[in-house]
Amino acid sequence: MLLIFRSLILAIMLLLAFVFGGLYCLLRPRHRDNVHLFAKIFSWAAPVLGVKVVVRKPKVERSKPCIFLANHQNNFDMFTHTAAVPKGTVSLGKKSLAWIPFFGQIYWLSGNILIDRKNRNRAFETMAQTAKKIKDKCLSIWIFPEGTRSRGKGLLPFKAGAFHTAIEAGVAMVPVLASNQEHIKLNRWNNGVVIIEVMDPIETKGLAKSQVKELSTRIHAMMAEKLAQLNQEASALMAKKAIN
């Protein structure tokens, strides 16, 4: 019964978000703050899922454009990670998303960037254009560097595109980690806590393209360590709540 109720509520919320959000995007197509608007609406669904989302950000929030590196676990990312998406940020997604009826068109209209990962040359062209947009429009980019959902397997290896783009644009990279959310079940009333932590920026100015691999390896190690800490903390919080 709970599964049916939650699914119905989520379906209604998403429908309303796409209808009214889509109309809003038609009034200001590809505006730099459209994605933030959708992210805020989607994050409201977390309580419906029985999830408490705790967002931690640096004391001084970054005003300069950057590339956010977020871990990608499953479809619940759109209800958890979205709580941390700031204004002036768009995401980078697969070109195939554009073919999903209604969603794909709104995804593009809201200002997100589509990349053809199957075509290496076009992918590099898109990343170069993305670097230009970052500089020209003072735009931040939200990227899932793993390129696919980890589904509880920890932090997967990173693709190099995000790091090439950051170095070319000369902007910082900001890791964003969400603790494990594989435990979330629609048929369970209380799905515990998901901690989202926005880490301190890692500068790329002065780095050469030849240093991409070293930068990627270093940031992956930092993010893997932080993810392990957040998972442990979130598990302890859920265990404590269960006892009480």
JSON list of C-alpha atoms in Angstrom, two decimals:
[
{"chain": "A", "resi": 1, "resn": "MET", "atom": "CA", "xyz": [0.00, 0.00, 0.00]},
{"chain": "A", "resi": 2, "resn": "LEU", "atom": "CA", "xyz": [2.83, 2.39, 0.91]},
{"chain": "A", "resi": 3, "resn": "LEU", "atom": "CA", "xyz": [4.58, 1.57, -2.37]},
{"chain": "A", "resi": 4, "resn": "ILE", "atom": "CA", "xyz": [1.47, 2.45, -4.37]},
{"chain": "A", "resi": 5, "resn": "PHE", "atom": "CA", "xyz": [0.83, 5.62, -2.35]},
{"chain": "A", "resi": 6, "resn": "ARG", "atom": "CA", "xyz": [4.42, 6.88, -2.74]},
{"chain": "A", "resi": 7, "resn": "SER", "atom": "CA", "xyz": [4.55, 6.03, -6.42]},
{"chain": "A", "resi": 8, "resn": "LEU", "atom": "CA", "xyz": [1.31, 7.95, -6.97]},
{"chain": "A", "resi": 9, "resn": "ILE", "atom": "CA", "xyz": [2.48, 11.01, -5.03]},
{"chain": "A", "resi": 10, "resn": "LEU", "atom": "CA", "xyz": [5.84, 11.02, -6.83]},
{"chain": "A", "resi": 11, "resn": "ALA", "atom": "CA", "xyz": [4.15, 10.69, -10.20]},
{"chain": "A", "resi": 12, "resn": "ILE", "atom": "CA", "xyz": [1.87, 13.64, -9.45]},
{"chain": "A", "resi": 13, "resn": "MET", "atom": "CA", "xyz": [4.77, 15.77, -8.17]},
{"chain": "A", "resi": 14, "resn": "LEU", "atom": "CA", "xyz": [6.90, 15.01, -11.23]},
{"chain": "A", "resi": 15, "resn": "LEU", "atom": "CA", "xyz": [4.03, 15.69, -13.60]},
{"chain": "A", "resi": 16, "resn": "LEU", "atom": "CA", "xyz": [3.32, 19.06, -12.00]},
{"chain": "A", "resi": 17, "resn": "ALA", "atom": "CA", "xyz": [7.04, 19.89, -11.97]},
{"chain": "A", "resi": 18, "resn": "PHE", "atom": "CA", "xyz": [7.42, 19.11, -15.66]},
{"chain": "A", "resi": 19, "resn": "VAL", "atom": "CA", "xyz": [4.23, 20.91, -16.69]},
{"chain": "A", "resi": 20, "resn": "PHE", "atom": "CA", "xyz": [4.76, 24.14, -14.74]},
{"chain": "A", "resi": 21, "resn": "GLY", "atom": "CA", "xyz": [8.56, 23.99, -14.97]},
{"chain": "A", "resi": 22, "resn": "GLY", "atom": "CA", "xyz": [8.28, 23.40, -18.72]},
{"chain": "A", "resi": 23, "resn": "LEU", "atom": "CA", "xyz": [6.02, 26.42, -19.16]},
{"chain": "A", "resi": 24, "resn": "TYR", "atom": "CA", "xyz": [8.41, 28.49, -17.07]},
{"chain": "A", "resi": 25, "resn": "CYS", "atom": "CA", "xyz": [11.33, 27.41, -19.29]},
{"chain": "A", "resi": 26, "resn": "LEU", "atom": "CA", "xyz": [9.37, 28.43, -22.37]},
{"chain": "A", "resi": 27, "resn": "LEU", "atom": "CA", "xyz": [9.23, 31.96, -20.95]},
{"chain": "A", "resi": 28, "resn": "ARG", "atom": "CA", "xyz": [13.00, 32.01, -20.38]},
{"chain": "A", "resi": 29, "resn": "PRO", "atom": "CA", "xyz": [14.49, 29.16, -22.45]},
{"chain": "A", "resi": 30, "resn": "ARG", "atom": "CA", "xyz": [17.93, 27.88, -21.41]},
{"chain": "A", "resi": 31, "resn": "HIS", "atom": "CA", "xyz": [18.23, 30.46, -18.62]},
{"chain": "A", "resi": 32, "resn": "ARG", "atom": "CA", "xyz": [21.18, 29.89, -16.29]},
{"chain": "A", "resi": 33, "resn": "ASP", "atom": "CA", "xyz": [18.91, 29.39, -13.24]},
{"chain": "A", "resi": 34, "resn": "ASN", "atom": "CA", "xyz": [16.34, 27.00, -14.75]},
{"chain": "A", "resi": 35, "resn": "VAL", "atom": "CA", "xyz": [18.17, 23.90, -13.57]},
{"chain": "A", "resi": 36, "resn": "HIS", "atom": "CA", "xyz": [18.36, 25.27, -10.02]},
{"chain": "A", "resi": 37, "resn": "LEU", "atom": "CA", "xyz": [14.59, 25.74, -10.08]},
{"chain": "A", "resi": 38, "resn": "PHE", "atom": "CA", "xyz": [13.97, 22.14, -11.15]},
{"chain": "A", "resi": 39, "resn": "ALA", "atom": "CA", "xyz": [16.53, 20.86, -8.64]},
{"chain": "A", "resi": 40, "resn": "LYS", "atom": "CA", "xyz": [14.79, 22.68, -5.81]},
{"chain": "A", "resi": 41, "resn": "ILE", "atom": "CA", "xyz": [11.41, 21.23, -6.79]},
{"chain": "A", "resi": 42, "resn": "PHE", "atom": "CA", "xyz": [12.78, 17.68, -7.11]},
{"chain": "A", "resi": 43, "resn": "SER", "atom": "CA", "xyz": [14.48, 17.91, -3.70]},
{"chain": "A", "resi": 44, "resn": "TRP", "atom": "CA", "xyz": [11.07, 18.46, -2.11]},
{"chain": "A", "resi": 45, "resn": "ALA", "atom": "CA", "xyz": [10.29, 14.80, -2.90]},
{"chain": "A", "resi": 46, "resn": "ALA", "atom": "CA", "xyz": [12.86, 13.48, -0.39]},
{"chain": "A", "resi": 47, "resn": "PRO", "atom": "CA", "xyz": [10.45, 13.59, 2.60]},
{"chain": "A", "resi": 48, "resn": "VAL", "atom": "CA", "xyz": [7.88, 11.73, 0.49]},
{"chain": "A", "resi": 49, "resn": "LEU", "atom": "CA", "xyz": [10.48, 8.96, 0.13]},
{"chain": "A", "resi": 50, "resn": "GLY", "atom": "CA", "xyz": [10.95, 8.89, 3.89]},
{"chain": "A", "resi": 51, "resn": "VAL", "atom": "CA", "xyz": [14.47, 10.28, 3.52]},
{"chain": "A", "resi": 52, "resn": "LYS", "atom": "CA", "xyz": [16.05, 13.03, 5.58]},
{"chain": "A", "resi": 53, "resn": "VAL", "atom": "CA", "xyz": [18.63, 14.86, 3.46]},
{"chain": "A", "resi": 54, "resn": "VAL", "atom": "CA", "xyz": [21.39, 16.70, 5.32]},
{"chain": "A", "resi": 55, "resn": "VAL", "atom": "CA", "xyz": [23.34, 19.17, 3.16]},
{"chain": "A", "resi": 56, "resn": "ARG", "atom": "CA", "xyz": [26.74, 20.43, 4.22]},
{"chain": "A", "resi": 57, "resn": "LYS", "atom": "CA", "xyz": [28.46, 23.26, 2.38]},
{"chain": "A", "resi": 58, "resn": "PRO", "atom": "CA", "xyz": [31.66, 25.26, 2.98]},
{"chain": "A", "resi": 59, "resn": "LYS", "atom": "CA", "xyz": [31.15, 28.23, 5.27]},
{"chain": "A", "resi": 60, "resn": "VAL", "atom": "CA", "xyz": [31.97, 30.57, 2.40]},
{"chain": "A", "resi": 61, "resn": "GLU", "atom": "CA", "xyz": [30.00, 29.58, -0.68]},
{"chain": "A", "resi": 62, "resn": "ARG", "atom": "CA", "xyz": [31.78, 29.90, -4.02]},
{"chain": "A", "resi": 63, "resn": "SER", "atom": "CA", "xyz": [30.63, 32.74, -6.28]},
{"chain": "A", "resi": 64, "resn": "LYS", "atom": "CA", "xyz": [32.96, 31.92, -9.18]},
{"chain": "A", "resi": 65, "resn": "PRO", "atom": "CA", "xyz": [32.02, 29.32, -11.81]},
{"chain": "A", "resi": 66, "resn": "CYS", "atom": "CA", "xyz": [33.30, 25.80, -11.24]},
{"chain": "A", "resi": 67, "resn": "ILE", "atom": "CA", "xyz": [32.75, 22.18, -12.16]},
{"chain": "A", "resi": 68, "resn": "PHE", "atom": "CA", "xyz": [30.88, 20.14, -9.56]},
{"chain": "A", "resi": 69, "resn": "LEU", "atom": "CA", "xyz": [31.86, 16.46, -9.44]},
{"chain": "A", "resi": 70, "resn": "ALA", "atom": "CA", "xyz": [29.05, 14.37, -7.95]},
{"chain": "A", "resi": 71, "resn": "ASN", "atom": "CA", "xyz": [28.91, 10.63, -7.30]},
{"chain": "A", "resi": 72, "resn": "HIS", "atom": "CA", "xyz": [26.16, 8.87, -9.24]},
{"chain": "A", "resi": 73, "resn": "GLN", "atom": "CA", "xyz": [24.39, 6.01, -7.45]},
{"chain": "A", "resi": 74, "resn": "ASN", "atom": "CA", "xyz": [20.87, 5.46, -8.76]},
{"chain": "A", "resi": 75, "resn": "ASN", "atom": "CA", "xyz": [17.67, 7.23, -9.80]},
{"chain": "A", "resi": 76, "resn": "PHE", "atom": "CA", "xyz": [17.20, 8.63, -6.29]},
{"chain": "A", "resi": 77, "resn": "ASP", "atom": "CA", "xyz": [20.02, 11.10, -7.06]},
{"chain": "A", "resi": 78, "resn": "MET", "atom": "CA", "xyz": [17.41, 13.40, -8.59]},
{"chain": "A", "resi": 79, "resn": "PHE", "atom": "CA", "xyz": [15.75, 13.72, -5.17]},
{"chain": "A", "resi": 80, "resn": "THR", "atom": "CA", "xyz": [18.87, 13.89, -2.97]},
{"chain": "A", "resi": 81, "resn": "HIS", "atom": "CA", "xyz": [21.76, 15.51, -4.85]},
{"chain": "A", "resi": 82, "resn": "THR", "atom": "CA", "xyz": [19.39, 18.18, -6.15]},
{"chain": "A", "resi": 83, "resn": "ALA", "atom": "CA", "xyz": [19.24, 19.74, -2.68]},
{"chain": "A", "resi": 84, "resn": "ALA", "atom": "CA", "xyz": [22.82, 20.95, -3.20]},
{"chain": "A", "resi": 85, "resn": "VAL", "atom": "CA", "xyz": [22.56, 22.37, -6.74]},
{"chain": "A", "resi": 86, "resn": "PRO", "atom": "CA", "xyz": [23.21, 26.16, -6.63]},
{"chain": "A", "resi": 87, "resn": "LYS", "atom": "CA", "xyz": [22.04, 28.88, -8.99]},
{"chain": "A", "resi": 88, "resn": "GLY", "atom": "CA", "xyz": [23.94, 29.40, -12.23]},
{"chain": "A", "resi": 89, "resn": "THR", "atom": "CA", "xyz": [24.55, 25.67, -12.62]},
{"chain": "A", "resi": 90, "resn": "VAL", "atom": "CA", "xyz": [23.60, 23.30, -15.44]},
{"chain": "A", "resi": 91, "resn": "SER", "atom": "CA", "xyz": [24.30, 19.61, -15.82]},
{"chain": "A", "resi": 92, "resn": "LEU", "atom": "CA", "xyz": [26.05, 17.59, -18.49]},
{"chain": "A", "resi": 93, "resn": "GLY", "atom": "CA", "xyz": [24.02, 14.63, -19.76]},
{"chain": "A", "resi": 94, "resn": "LYS", "atom": "CA", "xyz": [24.01, 11.97, -22.47]},
{"chain": "A", "resi": 95, "resn": "LYS", "atom": "CA", "xyz": [22.66, 13.04, -25.85]},
{"chain": "A", "resi": 96, "resn": "SER", "atom": "CA", "xyz": [20.27, 10.07, -25.75]},
{"chain": "A", "resi": 97, "resn": "LEU", "atom": "CA", "xyz": [18.30, 11.86, -23.03]},
{"chain": "A", "resi": 98, "resn": "ALA", "atom": "CA", "xyz": [16.95, 14.20, -25.70]},
{"chain": "A", "resi": 99, "resn": "TRP", "atom": "CA", "xyz": [14.93, 11.33, -27.18]},
{"chain": "A", "resi": 100, "resn": "ILE", "atom": "CA", "xyz": [12.97, 10.66, -23.99]},
{"chain": "A", "resi": 101, "resn": "PRO", "atom": "CA", "xyz": [9.48, 12.09, -24.65]},
{"chain": "A", "resi": 102, "resn": "PHE", "atom": "CA", "xyz": [8.73, 15.30, -22.75]},
{"chain": "A", "resi": 103, "resn": "PHE", "atom": "CA", "xyz": [11.58, 14.86, -20.23]},
{"chain": "A", "resi": 104, "resn": "GLY", "atom": "CA", "xyz": [14.30, 15.13, -22.88]},
{"chain": "A", "resi": 105, "resn": "GLN", "atom": "CA", "xyz": [12.91, 18.30, -24.39]},
{"chain": "A", "resi": 106, "resn": "ILE", "atom": "CA", "xyz": [12.55, 19.96, -20.98]},
{"chain": "A", "resi": 107, "resn": "TYR", "atom": "CA", "xyz": [16.04, 18.78, -20.00]},
{"chain": "A", "resi": 108, "resn": "TRP", "atom": "CA", "xyz": [17.45, 20.65, -23.02]},
{"chain": "A", "resi": 109, "resn": "LEU", "atom": "CA", "xyz": [15.13, 23.65, -22.68]},
{"chain": "A", "resi": 110, "resn": "SER", "atom": "CA", "xyz": [16.16, 24.16, -19.07]},
{"chain": "A", "resi": 111, "resn": "GLY", "atom": "CA", "xyz": [19.72, 24.82, -20.22]},
{"chain": "A", "resi": 112, "resn": "ASN", "atom": "CA", "xyz": [21.50, 21.51, -19.67]},
{"chain": "A", "resi": 113, "resn": "ILE", "atom": "CA", "xyz": [24.26, 20.43, -22.04]},
{"chain": "A", "resi": 114, "resn": "LEU", "atom": "CA", "xyz": [24.00, 17.22, -24.08]},
{"chain": "A", "resi": 115, "resn": "ILE", "atom": "CA", "xyz": [27.08, 15.22, -25.05]},
{"chain": "A", "resi": 116, "resn": "ASP", "atom": "CA", "xyz": [27.44, 12.41, -27.58]},
{"chain": "A", "resi": 117, "resn": "ARG", "atom": "CA", "xyz": [29.69, 9.98, -25.71]},
{"chain": "A", "resi": 118, "resn": "LYS", "atom": "CA", "xyz": [29.65, 7.44, -28.54]},
{"chain": "A", "resi": 119, "resn": "ASN", "atom": "CA", "xyz": [31.33, 9.90, -30.90]},
{"chain": "A", "resi": 120, "resn": "ARG", "atom": "CA", "xyz": [34.74, 10.78, -29.45]},
{"chain": "A", "resi": 121, "resn": "ASN", "atom": "CA", "xyz": [35.32, 13.79, -31.73]},
{"chain": "A", "resi": 122, "resn": "ARG", "atom": "CA", "xyz": [31.91, 15.29, -31.03]},
{"chain": "A", "resi": 123, "resn": "ALA", "atom": "CA", "xyz": [32.33, 14.62, -27.31]},
{"chain": "A", "resi": 124, "resn": "PHE", "atom": "CA", "xyz": [35.59, 16.59, -27.27]},
{"chain": "A", "resi": 125, "resn": "GLU", "atom": "CA", "xyz": [33.96, 19.39, -29.28]},
{"chain": "A", "resi": 126, "resn": "THR", "atom": "CA", "xyz": [31.12, 19.57, -26.74]},
{"chain": "A", "resi": 127, "resn": "MET", "atom": "CA", "xyz": [33.56, 19.69, -23.83]},
{"chain": "A", "resi": 128, "resn": "ALA", "atom": "CA", "xyz": [35.48, 22.51, -25.56]},
{"chain": "A", "resi": 129, "resn": "GLN", "atom": "CA", "xyz": [32.22, 24.42, -26.07]},
{"chain": "A", "resi": 130, "resn": "THR", "atom": "CA", "xyz": [31.37, 23.75, -22.42]},
{"chain": "A", "resi": 131, "resn": "ALA", "atom": "CA", "xyz": [34.66, 25.29, -21.32]},
{"chain": "A", "resi": 132, "resn": "LYS", "atom": "CA", "xyz": [33.84, 28.36, -23.42]},
{"chain": "A", "resi": 133, "resn": "LYS", "atom": "CA", "xyz": [30.36, 28.64, -21.85]},
{"chain": "A", "resi": 134, "resn": "ILE", "atom": "CA", "xyz": [31.87, 28.43, -18.38]},
{"chain": "A", "resi": 135, "resn": "LYS", "atom": "CA", "xyz": [34.08, 31.43, -19.14]},
{"chain": "A", "resi": 136, "resn": "ASP", "atom": "CA", "xyz": [31.70, 33.49, -21.29]},
{"chain": "A", "resi": 137, "resn": "LYS", "atom": "CA", "xyz": [28.51, 32.99, -19.26]},
{"chain": "A", "resi": 138, "resn": "CYS", "atom": "CA", "xyz": [30.01, 32.52, -15.79]},
{"chain": "A", "resi": 139, "resn": "LEU", "atom": "CA", "xyz": [28.28, 29.15, -15.70]},
{"chain": "A", "resi": 140, "resn": "SER", "atom": "CA", "xyz": [28.99, 26.21, -13.38]},
{"chain": "A", "resi": 141, "resn": "ILE", "atom": "CA", "xyz": [28.63, 22.63, -14.61]},
{"chain": "A", "resi": 142, "resn": "TRP", "atom": "CA", "xyz": [27.32, 19.66, -12.63]},
{"chain": "A", "resi": 143, "resn": "ILE", "atom": "CA", "xyz": [28.93, 16.42, -13.82]},
{"chain": "A", "resi": 144, "resn": "PHE", "atom": "CA", "xyz": [28.78, 12.78, -12.76]},
{"chain": "A", "resi": 145, "resn": "PRO", "atom": "CA", "xyz": [32.39, 11.84, -13.65]},
{"chain": "A", "resi": 146, "resn": "GLU", "atom": "CA", "xyz": [31.76, 8.11, -13.23]},
{"chain": "A", "resi": 147, "resn": "GLY", "atom": "CA", "xyz": [29.59, 8.27, -16.33]},
{"chain": "A", "resi": 148, "resn": "THR", "atom": "CA", "xyz": [27.15, 5.65, -15.03]},
{"chain": "A", "resi": 149, "resn": "ARG", "atom": "CA", "xyz": [25.29, 4.62, -11.88]},
{"chain": "A", "resi": 150, "resn": "SER", "atom": "CA", "xyz": [27.42, 2.83, -9.28]},
{"chain": "A", "resi": 151, "resn": "ARG", "atom": "CA", "xyz": [24.44, 0.97, -7.73]},
{"chain": "A", "resi": 152, "resn": "GLY", "atom": "CA", "xyz": [26.14, 0.46, -4.38]},
{"chain": "A", "resi": 153, "resn": "LYS", "atom": "CA", "xyz": [29.55, -0.50, -5.77]},
{"chain": "A", "resi": 154, "resn": "GLY", "atom": "CA", "xyz": [31.34, 2.49, -4.28]},
{"chain": "A", "resi": 155, "resn": "LEU", "atom": "CA", "xyz": [33.00, 5.19, -6.38]},
{"chain": "A", "resi": 156, "resn": "LEU", "atom": "CA", "xyz": [33.59, 3.93, -9.93]},
{"chain": "A", "resi": 157, "resn": "PRO", "atom": "CA", "xyz": [36.54, 5.07, -12.11]},
{"chain": "A", "resi": 158, "resn": "PHE", "atom": "CA", "xyz": [36.24, 8.57, -13.55]},
{"chain": "A", "resi": 159, "resn": "LYS", "atom": "CA", "xyz": [35.96, 9.60, -17.19]},
{"chain": "A", "resi": 160, "resn": "ALA", "atom": "CA", "xyz": [38.53, 12.22, -18.23]},
{"chain": "A", "resi": 161, "resn": "GLY", "atom": "CA", "xyz": [36.19, 14.75, -19.89]},
{"chain": "A", "resi": 162, "resn": "ALA", "atom": "CA", "xyz": [35.37, 16.79, -16.79]},
{"chain": "A", "resi": 163, "resn": "PHE", "atom": "CA", "xyz": [39.05, 17.23, -15.93]},
{"chain": "A", "resi": 164, "resn": "HIS", "atom": "CA", "xyz": [40.03, 18.31, -19.46]},
{"chain": "A", "resi": 165, "resn": "THR", "atom": "CA", "xyz": [37.20, 20.86, -19.38]},
{"chain": "A", "resi": 166, "resn": "ALA", "atom": "CA", "xyz": [38.18, 22.25, -15.97]},
{"chain": "A", "resi": 167, "resn": "ILE", "atom": "CA", "xyz": [41.81, 22.72, -16.98]},
{"chain": "A", "resi": 168, "resn": "GLU", "atom": "CA", "xyz": [40.85, 24.33, -20.30]},
{"chain": "A", "resi": 169, "resn": "ALA", "atom": "CA", "xyz": [38.41, 26.70, -18.59]},
{"chain": "A", "resi": 170, "resn": "GLY", "atom": "CA", "xyz": [40.82, 27.33, -15.71]},
{"chain": "A", "resi": 171, "resn": "VAL", "atom": "CA", "xyz": [38.13, 26.77, -13.07]},
{"chain": "A", "resi": 172, "resn": "ALA", "atom": "CA", "xyz": [38.09, 24.88, -9.81]},
{"chain": "A", "resi": 173, "resn": "MET", "atom": "CA", "xyz": [36.59, 21.43, -9.34]},
{"chain": "A", "resi": 174, "resn": "VAL", "atom": "CA", "xyz": [34.23, 20.97, -6.40]},
{"chain": "A", "resi": 175, "resn": "PRO", "atom": "CA", "xyz": [33.51, 17.38, -5.26]},
{"chain": "A", "resi": 176, "resn": "VAL", "atom": "CA", "xyz": [29.97, 16.68, -4.02]},
{"chain": "A", "resi": 177, "resn": "LEU", "atom": "CA", "xyz": [29.36, 13.40, -2.21]},
{"chain": "A", "resi": 178, "resn": "ALA", "atom": "CA", "xyz": [26.08, 11.77, -1.24]},
{"chain": "A", "resi": 179, "resn": "SER", "atom": "CA", "xyz": [26.22, 8.95, 1.29]},
{"chain": "A", "resi": 180, "resn": "ASN", "atom": "CA", "xyz": [24.91, 5.53, 0.33]},
{"chain": "A", "resi": 181, "resn": "GLN", "atom": "CA", "xyz": [21.26, 5.51, -0.76]},
{"chain": "A", "resi": 182, "resn": "GLU", "atom": "CA", "xyz": [20.95, 1.90, -1.93]},
{"chain": "A", "resi": 183, "resn": "HIS", "atom": "CA", "xyz": [18.90, 1.25, 1.21]},
{"chain": "A", "resi": 184, "resn": "ILE", "atom": "CA", "xyz": [16.03, 3.47, -0.02]},
{"chain": "A", "resi": 185, "resn": "LYS", "atom": "CA", "xyz": [12.91, 1.38, -0.66]},
{"chain": "A", "resi": 186, "resn": "LEU", "atom": "CA", "xyz": [9.55, 2.81, -1.70]},
{"chain": "A", "resi": 187, "resn": "ASN", "atom": "CA", "xyz": [7.72, 0.24, 0.41]},
{"chain": "A", "resi": 188, "resn": "ARG", "atom": "CA", "xyz": [9.57, 1.17, 3.63]},
{"chain": "A", "resi": 189, "resn": "TRP", "atom": "CA", "xyz": [8.24, 4.01, 5.77]},
{"chain": "A", "resi": 190, "resn": "ASN", "atom": "CA", "xyz": [11.54, 5.32, 7.17]},
{"chain": "A", "resi": 191, "resn": "ASN", "atom": "CA", "xyz": [14.48, 5.34, 4.74]},
{"chain": "A", "resi": 192, "resn": "GLY", "atom": "CA", "xyz": [16.89, 7.03, 7.08]},
{"chain": "A", "resi": 193, "resn": "VAL", "atom": "CA", "xyz": [19.43, 9.73, 6.32]},
{"chain": "A", "resi": 194, "resn": "VAL", "atom": "CA", "xyz": [21.39, 10.73, 3.21]},
{"chain": "A", "resi": 195, "resn": "ILE", "atom": "CA", "xyz": [24.24, 13.17, 3.86]},
{"chain": "A", "resi": 196, "resn": "ILE", "atom": "CA", "xyz": [25.29, 15.44, 1.00]},
{"chain": "A", "resi": 197, "resn": "GLU", "atom": "CA", "xyz": [28.64, 17.16, 1.48]},
{"chain": "A", "resi": 198, "resn": "VAL", "atom": "CA", "xyz": [30.04, 19.85, -0.81]},
{"chain": "A", "resi": 199, "resn": "MET", "atom": "CA", "xyz": [33.80, 19.73, -0.38]},
{"chain": "A", "resi": 200, "resn": "ASP", "atom": "CA", "xyz": [36.31, 22.56, -0.70]},
{"chain": "A", "resi": 201, "resn": "PRO", "atom": "CA", "xyz": [37.26, 23.57, -4.26]},
{"chain": "A", "resi": 202, "resn": "ILE", "atom": "CA", "xyz": [40.35, 22.15, -5.94]},
{"chain": "A", "resi": 203, "resn": "GLU", "atom": "CA", "xyz": [42.00, 24.72, -8.19]},
{"chain": "A", "resi": 204, "resn": "THR", "atom": "CA", "xyz": [43.16, 23.80, -11.71]},
{"chain": "A", "resi": 205, "resn": "LYS", "atom": "CA", "xyz": [44.76, 27.07, -12.82]},
{"chain": "A", "resi": 206, "resn": "GLY", "atom": "CA", "xyz": [48.27, 26.52, -14.09]},
{"chain": "A", "resi": 207, "resn": "LEU", "atom": "CA", "xyz": [47.74, 22.81, -14.76]},
{"chain": "A", "resi": 208, "resn": "ALA", "atom": "CA", "xyz": [48.52, 21.34, -18.17]},
{"chain": "A", "resi": 209, "resn": "LYS", "atom": "CA", "xyz": [46.44, 18.78, -20.07]},
{"chain": "A", "resi": 210, "resn": "SER", "atom": "CA", "xyz": [49.20, 16.27, -19.43]},
{"chain": "A", "resi": 211, "resn": "GLN", "atom": "CA", "xyz": [48.27, 16.43, -15.73]},
{"chain": "A", "resi": 212, "resn": "VAL", "atom": "CA", "xyz": [44.66, 15.28, -16.24]},
{"chain": "A", "resi": 213, "resn": "LYS", "atom": "CA", "xyz": [45.32, 11.71, -15.11]},
{"chain": "A", "resi": 214, "resn": "GLU", "atom": "CA", "xyz": [47.17, 12.82, -11.98]},
{"chain": "A", "resi": 215, "resn": "LEU", "atom": "CA", "xyz": [44.38, 15.29, -11.12]},
{"chain": "A", "resi": 216, "resn": "SER", "atom": "CA", "xyz": [41.68, 12.68, -11.70]},
{"chain": "A", "resi": 217, "resn": "THR", "atom": "CA", "xyz": [43.48, 10.09, -9.56]},
{"chain": "A", "resi": 218, "resn": "ARG", "atom": "CA", "xyz": [44.03, 12.57, -6.73]},
{"chain": "A", "resi": 219, "resn": "ILE", "atom": "CA", "xyz": [40.43, 13.77, -6.66]},
{"chain": "A", "resi": 220, "resn": "HIS", "atom": "CA", "xyz": [39.06, 10.22, -6.93]},
{"chain": "A", "resi": 221, "resn": "ALA", "atom": "CA", "xyz": [41.08, 9.21, -3.85]},
{"chain": "A", "resi": 222, "resn": "MET", "atom": "CA", "xyz": [39.80, 12.24, -1.92]},
{"chain": "A", "resi": 223, "resn": "MET", "atom": "CA", "xyz": [36.20, 11.57, -2.88]},
{"chain": "A", "resi": 224, "resn": "ALA", "atom": "CA", "xyz": [36.43, 7.84, -2.11]},
{"chain": "A", "resi": 225, "resn": "GLU", "atom": "CA", "xyz": [37.78, 8.61, 1.36]},
{"chain": "A", "resi": 226, "resn": "LYS", "atom": "CA", "xyz": [35.04, 11.18, 2.02]},
{"chain": "A", "resi": 227, "resn": "LEU", "atom": "CA", "xyz": [32.34, 8.82, 0.74]},
{"chain": "A", "resi": 228, "resn": "ALA", "atom": "CA", "xyz": [33.48, 6.12, 3.16]},
{"chain": "A", "resi": 229, "resn": "GLN", "atom": "CA", "xyz": [33.31, 8.63, 6.04]},
{"chain": "A", "resi": 230, "resn": "LEU", "atom": "CA", "xyz": [29.81, 9.79, 5.06]},
{"chain": "A", "resi": 231, "resn": "ASN", "atom": "CA", "xyz": [28.56, 6.21, 4.70]},
{"chain": "A", "resi": 232, "resn": "GLN", "atom": "CA", "xyz": [29.84, 5.36, 8.15]},
{"chain": "A", "resi": 233, "resn": "GLU", "atom": "CA", "xyz": [28.29, 8.47, 9.67]},
{"chain": "A", "resi": 234, "resn": "ALA", "atom": "CA", "xyz": [24.93, 7.97, 7.95]},
{"chain": "A", "resi": 235, "resn": "SER", "atom": "CA", "xyz": [24.82, 4.31, 9.06]},
{"chain": "A", "resi": 236, "resn": "ALA", "atom": "CA", "xyz": [25.56, 5.33, 12.65]},
{"chain": "A", "resi": 237, "resn": "LEU", "atom": "CA", "xyz": [22.77, 7.93, 12.58]},
{"chain": "A", "resi": 238, "resn": "MET", "atom": "CA", "xyz": [20.26, 5.40, 11.24]},
{"chain": "A", "resi": 239, "resn": "ALA", "atom": "CA", "xyz": [21.31, 2.79, 13.82]},
{"chain": "A", "resi": 240, "resn": "LYS", "atom": "CA", "xyz": [20.97, 5.32, 16.64]},
{"chain": "A", "resi": 241, "resn": "LYS", "atom": "CA", "xyz": [17.53, 6.35, 15.41]},
{"chain": "A", "resi": 242, "resn": "ALA", "atom": "CA", "xyz": [16.45, 2.71, 15.18]},
{"chain": "A", "resi": 243, "resn": "ILE", "atom": "CA", "xyz": [17.47, 2.09, 18.81]},
{"chain": "A", "resi": 244, "resn": "ASN", "atom": "CA", "xyz": [15.63, 5.18, 20.05]}
]
